[in-house]
mmCIF file of C-alpha atoms and ligand atoms in Angstrom:
data_model
loop_
_atom_site.group_PDB
_atom_site.id
_atom_site.type_symbol
_atom_site.label_atom_id
_atom_site.label_comp_id
_atom_site.label_asym_id
_atom_site.label_seq_id
_atom_site.Cartn_x
_atom_site.Cartn_y
_atom_site.Cartn_z
ATOM 1 C CA MET A 295 -12.436 0.876 24.647
ATOM 2 C CA LYS A 296 -12.797 0.818 21.848
ATOM 3 C CA VAL A 297 -14.166 4.233 19.205
ATOM 4 C CA ASN A 298 -15.530 3.732 15.921
ATOM 5 C CA LEU A 299 -14.194 6.035 12.885
ATOM 6 C CA LEU A 300 -15.732 5.612 9.257
ATOM 7 C CA GLY A 301 -16.455 1.702 10.083
ATOM 8 C CA ILE A 302 -13.043 0.945 11.488
ATOM 9 C CA LYS A 303 -12.724 -0.153 15.416
ATOM 10 C CA ILE A 304 -9.603 1.686 17.050
ATOM 11 C CA ASP A 305 -8.707 1.439 20.529
ATOM 12 C CA ALA A 306 -8.566 4.458 22.515
ATOM 13 C CA ILE A 307 -6.284 3.513 24.973
ATOM 14 C CA ASN A 308 -2.392 4.916 25.500
ATOM 15 C CA MET A 309 1.246 3.663 24.627
ATOM 16 C CA GLU A 310 1.781 2.267 27.732
ATOM 17 C CA GLU A 311 -1.591 0.690 27.901
ATOM 18 C CA THR A 312 -1.127 -1.037 23.868
ATOM 19 C CA VAL A 313 2.244 -2.449 25.700
ATOM 20 C CA ASN A 314 0.132 -3.722 28.554
ATOM 21 C CA GLN A 315 -2.068 -5.329 26.348
ATOM 22 C CA ILE A 316 0.307 -6.848 24.629
ATOM 23 C CA ALA A 317 1.915 -8.825 27.159
ATOM 24 C CA SER A 318 -1.273 -9.973 28.210
ATOM 25 C CA TYR A 319 -1.492 -11.723 24.932
ATOM 26 C CA ILE A 320 1.268 -13.282 24.523
ATOM 27 C CA ARG A 321 0.723 -14.682 28.494
ATOM 28 C CA THR A 322 -1.825 -16.636 26.280
ATOM 29 C CA GLY A 323 -0.240 -18.017 24.152
ATOM 30 C CA ARG A 324 -2.907 -18.097 21.003
ATOM 31 C CA PRO A 325 -2.641 -16.151 18.401
ATOM 32 C CA HIS A 326 -3.608 -11.763 18.232
ATOM 33 C CA ARG A 327 -3.105 -9.252 15.757
ATOM 34 C CA VAL A 328 -2.292 -5.508 16.041
ATOM 35 C CA THR A 329 -2.364 -3.524 13.104
ATOM 36 C CA THR A 330 -1.518 0.118 13.071
ATOM 37 C CA ILE A 331 -3.876 1.969 11.205
ATOM 38 C CA ASN A 332 -2.638 5.032 8.992
ATOM 39 C CA PRO A 333 -4.792 7.152 7.194
ATOM 40 C CA GLU A 334 -3.864 5.602 3.979
ATOM 41 C CA PHE A 335 -5.802 2.561 4.905
ATOM 42 C CA LEU A 336 -8.592 4.327 6.456
ATOM 43 C CA TYR A 337 -8.934 5.592 3.359
ATOM 44 C CA ARG A 338 -8.913 3.031 1.141
ATOM 45 C CA ALA A 339 -11.158 0.758 3.326
ATOM 46 C CA GLN A 340 -14.294 2.932 2.462
ATOM 47 C CA PHE A 341 -14.009 2.293 -1.123
ATOM 48 C CA ASN A 342 -13.396 -2.094 0.361
ATOM 49 C CA THR A 343 -15.110 -4.213 2.515
ATOM 50 C CA GLU A 344 -12.773 -6.297 2.591
ATOM 51 C CA LEU A 345 -10.165 -3.678 3.902
ATOM 52 C CA ARG A 346 -12.693 -2.612 6.718
ATOM 53 C CA GLU A 347 -13.385 -6.308 7.643
ATOM 54 C CA LEU A 348 -10.023 -7.285 7.686
ATOM 55 C CA ALA A 349 -8.722 -4.363 10.012
ATOM 56 C CA ASN A 350 -12.252 -4.908 12.467
ATOM 57 C CA ARG A 351 -10.624 -8.827 12.895
ATOM 58 C CA ALA A 352 -7.399 -7.686 14.636
ATOM 59 C CA ASP A 353 -7.545 -7.881 18.029
ATOM 60 C CA LEU A 354 -6.040 -4.591 18.509
ATOM 61 C CA VAL A 355 -5.975 -1.314 16.352
ATOM 62 C CA THR A 356 -3.987 1.991 16.993
ATOM 63 C CA PRO A 357 -3.684 5.180 15.568
ATOM 64 C CA ASP A 358 -0.908 5.371 13.504
ATOM 65 C CA GLY A 359 0.034 9.243 13.502
ATOM 66 C CA VAL A 360 -1.936 12.436 14.390
ATOM 67 C CA GLY A 361 -3.682 12.575 11.569
ATOM 68 C CA VAL A 362 -5.704 9.727 12.549
ATOM 69 C CA VAL A 363 -6.047 10.949 16.247
ATOM 70 C CA TRP A 364 -7.237 14.582 14.337
ATOM 71 C CA ALA A 365 -10.070 12.620 13.105
ATOM 72 C CA CYS A 366 -10.876 10.457 15.960
ATOM 73 C CA ARG A 367 -11.443 13.794 17.846
ATOM 74 C CA LEU A 368 -13.409 15.820 15.185
ATOM 75 C CA ALA A 369 -15.631 12.453 15.120
ATOM 76 C CA GLY A 370 -16.185 13.201 18.802
ATOM 77 C CA ASN A 371 -14.207 9.825 19.751
ATOM 78 C CA PRO A 372 -11.383 10.875 20.962
ATOM 79 C CA VAL A 373 -8.420 8.490 21.452
ATOM 80 C CA PRO A 374 -5.422 9.799 23.966
ATOM 81 C CA GLU A 375 -2.342 9.262 22.094
ATOM 82 C CA ARG A 376 -1.121 8.392 18.483
ATOM 83 C CA VAL A 377 0.923 4.876 18.891
ATOM 84 C CA THR A 378 2.957 4.492 15.727
ATOM 85 C CA GLY A 379 4.505 1.623 14.327
ATOM 86 C CA ILE A 380 8.260 1.749 14.770
ATOM 87 C CA ASP A 381 7.301 3.760 18.844
ATOM 88 C CA LEU A 382 5.562 0.796 19.513
ATOM 89 C CA MET A 383 7.627 -1.572 17.530
ATOM 90 C CA LEU A 384 10.965 0.214 20.122
ATOM 91 C CA ALA A 385 8.715 -0.058 23.084
ATOM 92 C CA LEU A 386 7.824 -3.592 22.761
ATOM 93 C CA VAL A 387 11.101 -4.371 22.133
ATOM 94 C CA GLU A 388 12.408 -3.033 25.398
ATOM 95 C CA ARG A 389 9.960 -4.727 26.901
ATOM 96 C CA ALA A 390 10.887 -7.743 24.898
ATOM 97 C CA ALA A 391 14.508 -7.739 26.590
ATOM 98 C CA SER A 392 13.149 -7.441 30.315
ATOM 99 C CA GLU A 393 10.006 -10.058 29.953
ATOM 100 C CA GLY A 394 12.770 -13.028 27.450
ATOM 101 C CA TRP A 395 10.640 -12.738 24.889
ATOM 102 C CA ARG A 396 11.404 -14.116 21.502
ATOM 103 C CA VAL A 397 11.385 -11.529 18.653
ATOM 104 C CA PHE A 398 11.095 -12.209 15.135
ATOM 105 C CA LEU A 399 11.531 -9.338 12.511
ATOM 106 C CA LEU A 400 9.889 -10.448 8.543
ATOM 107 C CA GLY A 401 10.168 -7.893 6.028
ATOM 108 C CA ALA A 402 11.869 -4.930 4.067
ATOM 109 C CA ALA A 403 14.856 -5.860 1.514
ATOM 110 C CA PRO A 404 17.491 -8.487 2.029
ATOM 111 C CA GLY A 405 19.983 -7.204 4.469
ATOM 112 C CA VAL A 406 17.504 -4.415 6.508
ATOM 113 C CA ALA A 407 15.600 -7.110 8.988
ATOM 114 C CA SER A 408 19.371 -8.619 9.810
ATOM 115 C CA GLU A 409 20.903 -5.084 10.557
ATOM 116 C CA ALA A 410 17.791 -3.854 11.933
ATOM 117 C CA ALA A 411 18.234 -7.014 15.009
ATOM 118 C CA THR A 412 22.090 -6.138 15.259
ATOM 119 C CA ARG A 413 21.127 -2.436 16.111
ATOM 120 C CA LEU A 414 18.433 -3.461 18.482
ATOM 121 C CA SER A 415 20.058 -5.572 19.997
ATOM 122 C CA LEU A 416 22.682 -3.429 20.725
ATOM 123 C CA GLN A 417 20.485 -1.462 22.362
ATOM 124 C CA TYR A 418 18.378 -3.234 23.876
ATOM 125 C CA PRO A 419 20.993 -5.909 26.086
ATOM 126 C CA GLY A 420 19.222 -9.333 26.031
ATOM 127 C CA LEU A 421 16.842 -9.005 23.599
ATOM 128 C CA GLN A 422 16.393 -12.418 22.077
ATOM 129 C CA ILE A 423 16.443 -12.106 18.274
ATOM 130 C CA ALA A 424 14.299 -15.048 17.203
ATOM 131 C CA GLY A 425 15.608 -15.015 13.673
ATOM 132 C CA THR A 426 14.849 -12.582 10.688
ATOM 133 C CA HIS A 427 13.555 -12.513 6.805
ATOM 134 C CA HIS A 428 13.313 -10.338 4.613
ATOM 135 C CA GLY A 429 10.100 -9.391 2.650
ATOM 136 C CA PHE A 430 10.283 -9.707 -0.919
ATOM 137 C CA PHE A 431 9.379 -13.347 -1.000
ATOM 138 C CA SER A 432 6.194 -15.460 -3.328
ATOM 139 C CA ASN A 433 2.680 -16.644 -2.704
ATOM 140 C CA ASP A 434 4.804 -19.460 -3.504
ATOM 141 C CA GLU A 435 7.288 -19.208 -0.961
ATOM 142 C CA GLU A 436 4.911 -17.859 2.102
ATOM 143 C CA ALA A 437 4.250 -21.689 3.788
ATOM 144 C CA GLU A 438 8.375 -22.107 3.980
ATOM 145 C CA VAL A 439 8.801 -18.393 5.284
ATOM 146 C CA SER A 440 5.768 -19.420 7.708
ATOM 147 C CA ARG A 441 7.672 -22.690 8.433
ATOM 148 C CA LEU A 442 10.879 -20.922 9.071
ATOM 149 C CA VAL A 443 9.578 -18.316 11.505
ATOM 150 C CA ARG A 444 7.496 -21.308 13.788
ATOM 151 C CA GLU A 445 10.613 -23.108 13.712
ATOM 152 C CA SER A 446 12.394 -20.090 15.662
ATOM 153 C CA ARG A 447 9.523 -20.478 18.530
ATOM 154 C CA PRO A 448 8.808 -16.710 18.273
ATOM 155 C CA ASP A 449 6.610 -14.953 21.102
ATOM 156 C CA LEU A 450 6.692 -11.227 19.005
ATOM 157 C CA LEU A 451 6.453 -10.911 15.177
ATOM 158 C CA PHE A 452 6.817 -7.947 13.639
ATOM 159 C CA VAL A 453 6.007 -7.887 9.923
ATOM 160 C CA ALA A 454 7.413 -4.935 8.156
ATOM 161 C CA LEU A 455 5.497 -5.577 4.033
ATOM 162 C CA GLY A 456 3.793 -2.609 4.418
ATOM 163 C CA ALA A 457 0.185 -1.048 4.635
ATOM 164 C CA PRO A 458 -2.643 -3.479 3.613
ATOM 165 C CA LYS A 459 -0.093 -6.403 2.608
ATOM 166 C CA GLN A 460 1.024 -6.740 6.075
ATOM 167 C CA GLU A 461 -2.290 -6.952 6.976
ATOM 168 C CA LEU A 462 -3.808 -9.377 5.055
ATOM 169 C CA TRP A 463 -0.086 -11.327 5.758
ATOM 170 C CA ILE A 464 -0.501 -11.284 9.108
ATOM 171 C CA ASP A 465 -4.631 -12.873 8.806
ATOM 172 C CA ARG A 466 -3.887 -15.971 6.900
ATOM 173 C CA SER A 467 -0.847 -16.847 8.535
ATOM 174 C CA ILE A 468 -0.440 -16.094 12.160
ATOM 175 C CA ALA A 469 -1.837 -19.661 13.036
ATOM 176 C CA GLN A 470 0.917 -21.156 11.083
ATOM 177 C CA THR A 471 3.831 -18.820 12.592
ATOM 178 C CA GLY A 472 2.752 -19.993 16.035
ATOM 179 C CA ALA A 473 3.519 -16.175 17.336
ATOM 180 C CA ALA A 474 1.292 -15.275 19.744
ATOM 181 C CA VAL A 475 1.038 -11.326 18.988
ATOM 182 C CA ALA A 476 2.237 -10.120 15.593
ATOM 183 C CA VAL A 477 2.202 -6.628 15.053
ATOM 184 C CA GLY A 478 2.536 -5.301 11.232
ATOM 185 C CA VAL A 479 5.215 -2.105 11.777
ATOM 186 C CA GLY A 480 5.163 -0.474 7.798
ATOM 187 C CA GLY A 481 8.750 1.019 7.088
ATOM 188 C CA SER A 482 9.883 0.492 10.376
ATOM 189 C CA PHE A 483 12.835 -1.676 9.953
ATOM 190 C CA ASP A 484 14.527 0.699 7.388
ATOM 191 C CA VAL A 485 14.261 3.121 10.171
ATOM 192 C CA VAL A 486 15.617 1.140 12.336
ATOM 193 C CA ALA A 487 18.722 0.089 10.345
ATOM 194 C CA GLY A 488 19.546 3.599 9.287
ATOM 195 C CA ARG A 489 18.538 3.319 5.392
ATOM 196 C CA ALA A 490 15.610 5.626 6.233
ATOM 197 C CA GLN A 491 15.567 8.818 8.648
ATOM 198 C CA ARG A 492 12.644 9.922 10.570
ATOM 199 C CA ALA A 493 11.855 13.029 11.386
ATOM 200 C CA PRO A 494 12.901 15.158 13.874
ATOM 201 C CA GLY A 495 11.090 16.031 17.053
ATOM 202 C CA TRP A 496 10.713 19.343 16.800
ATOM 203 C CA VAL A 497 8.520 18.787 13.014
ATOM 204 C CA CYS A 498 6.658 15.498 15.008
ATOM 205 C CA ARG A 499 5.135 18.553 17.542
ATOM 206 C CA LEU A 500 4.532 21.160 14.582
ATOM 207 C CA GLN A 501 2.489 17.956 13.466
ATOM 208 C CA LEU A 502 4.715 18.975 9.781
ATOM 209 C CA GLU A 503 5.723 14.811 9.914
ATOM 210 C CA TRP A 504 3.992 14.103 6.487
ATOM 211 C CA LEU A 505 6.197 17.467 5.061
ATOM 212 C CA TYR A 506 8.728 16.378 6.099
ATOM 213 C CA ARG A 507 8.700 12.606 4.746
ATOM 214 C CA LEU A 508 7.434 14.172 1.140
ATOM 215 C CA LEU A 509 10.709 16.199 1.230
ATOM 216 C CA LYS A 510 12.696 12.991 1.336
ATOM 217 C CA GLU A 511 10.557 10.853 -0.286
ATOM 218 C CA PRO A 512 9.034 12.898 -3.553
ATOM 219 C CA ALA A 513 8.556 9.776 -4.587
ATOM 220 C CA ARG A 514 5.733 9.137 -2.335
ATOM 221 C CA TRP A 515 3.853 12.099 -2.989
ATOM 222 C CA ARG A 516 1.224 10.314 -5.293
ATOM 223 C CA ARG A 517 0.399 8.553 -1.525
ATOM 224 C CA GLN A 518 0.999 11.770 0.105
ATOM 225 C CA LEU A 519 -2.795 12.831 -1.959
ATOM 226 C CA VAL A 520 -4.556 11.030 0.572
ATOM 227 C CA LEU A 521 -4.332 12.509 3.552
ATOM 228 C CA PRO A 522 -6.800 15.695 1.964
ATOM 229 C CA LEU A 523 -9.248 13.228 1.132
ATOM 230 C CA PHE A 524 -9.045 11.082 3.800
ATOM 231 C CA ALA A 525 -9.485 14.664 5.577
ATOM 232 C CA TRP A 526 -12.071 15.424 2.939
ATOM 233 C CA GLN A 527 -14.005 12.299 4.145
ATOM 234 C CA VAL A 528 -13.546 12.825 7.558
ATOM 235 C CA VAL A 529 -15.213 16.251 7.709
ATOM 236 C CA ARG A 530 -17.951 15.435 5.541
ATOM 237 C CA GLU A 531 -18.316 12.283 7.987
ATOM 238 C CA TYR A 532 -17.974 14.116 11.263
ATOM 239 C CA LYS A 533 -19.105 17.543 10.004
ATOM 240 C CA ILE A 534 -21.413 18.173 7.276
ATOM 241 C CA LYS A 535 -24.020 14.500 7.225
ATOM 242 C CA LYS A 536 -24.143 15.540 10.652
ATOM 243 C CA PHE A 537 -25.896 18.918 9.818
ATOM 244 C CA PRO A 538 -27.715 18.418 6.423
ATOM 245 C CA PRO A 539 -29.061 21.405 4.803
ATOM 246 C CA GLU A 540 -32.407 22.364 5.426
ATOM 247 C CA THR A 541 -34.427 21.826 2.407
HETATM 248 N N1 UDP B 2 8.315 -4.517 2.143
HETATM 249 C C1 UDP B 2 7.983 -5.700 1.766
HETATM 250 N N2 UDP B 2 7.357 -7.005 0.643
HETATM 251 C C2 UDP B 2 6.951 -5.585 -0.140
HETATM 252 C C3 UDP B 2 6.910 -4.772 -0.003
HETATM 253 C C4 UDP B 2 7.470 -3.863 0.903
HETATM 254 O O1 UDP B 2 9.139 -5.971 2.745
HETATM 255 O O2 UDP B 2 6.366 -6.823 -1.175
HETATM 256 C C5 UDP B 2 8.551 -3.781 2.498
HETATM 257 C C6 UDP B 2 9.673 -2.424 2.327
HETATM 258 O O3 UDP B 2 11.053 -2.034 1.686
HETATM 259 C C7 UDP B 2 9.613 -1.008 3.496
HETATM 260 C C8 UDP B 2 7.444 -1.400 3.980
HETATM 261 O O4 UDP B 2 7.243 -3.012 3.468
HETATM 262 O O5 UDP B 2 10.556 -1.532 4.623
HETATM 263 C C9 UDP B 2 7.120 -0.366 3.383
HETATM 264 O O6 UDP B 2 7.305 0.807 4.199
HETATM 265 P P1 UDP B 2 6.115 1.752 3.411
HETATM 266 O O7 UDP B 2 7.533 3.095 4.530
HETATM 267 O O8 UDP B 2 6.168 2.194 2.734
HETATM 268 O O9 UDP B 2 4.842 1.357 5.206
HETATM 269 P P2 UDP B 2 3.986 2.116 4.912
HETATM 270 O O10 UDP B 2 3.797 3.222 5.238
HETATM 271 O O11 UDP B 2 2.883 1.384 3.717
HETATM 272 O O12 UDP B 2 3.204 1.253 6.303
#
């Protein structure tokens, strides 16, 4: 089931159901797009019709983080749990190792995707890595990158170019890559390759992951400004407009 948040349809399913849904996409062999949507994307999409349409064209849209789960609850359209890019990627890789799906990692700085692939192969024996490629290629090189991916015959393609670049790339290129499923996973390769750290479990439980990231990567403060703006958008749309002041 899809629920509406600020005009974007989000799938109200948990992690296990998401992985099962993606498995069914892979069985069809036809191209499917998966977006893990975060508050920053949702906020920007309010002012950008193209982004909104892009998200609504995806086959599956998952709530990437507690902020989106909170917003859906406030909107009266709850989703069962957060399904973040990194968690989804790890759950899919585990399933890929047992199902024999071929996996391609596209994105991040040179060397990061291959390092992530090496670590994943060690952690999930039997995992078939179809190939890897960094994410700093020009528009002119796009066709060549799609060709490389296609020749490696992947079932599942993880794209880590950051949002919304990865969603735009997936939208225009998935058909050329031959992959049955492409998932946008943001900075996940950096985490898997050990170049960036995830917040510890207790920080996540206290819902303070945003503060942890801000302290670790202070340069992100500008991007983090979007979080209170997003919260205000949600409150205004679902609490204030719902009960307009009497005239
Ligand atoms: N990246 C990339 N190509 C680009 C821009 C960014 O491969 O042209 C990578 C970058 O190296 C990083 C990821 O995309 O690994 C973006 O990470 P971030 O945590 O910013 O993701 P977001 O929060 O936008 O999902």
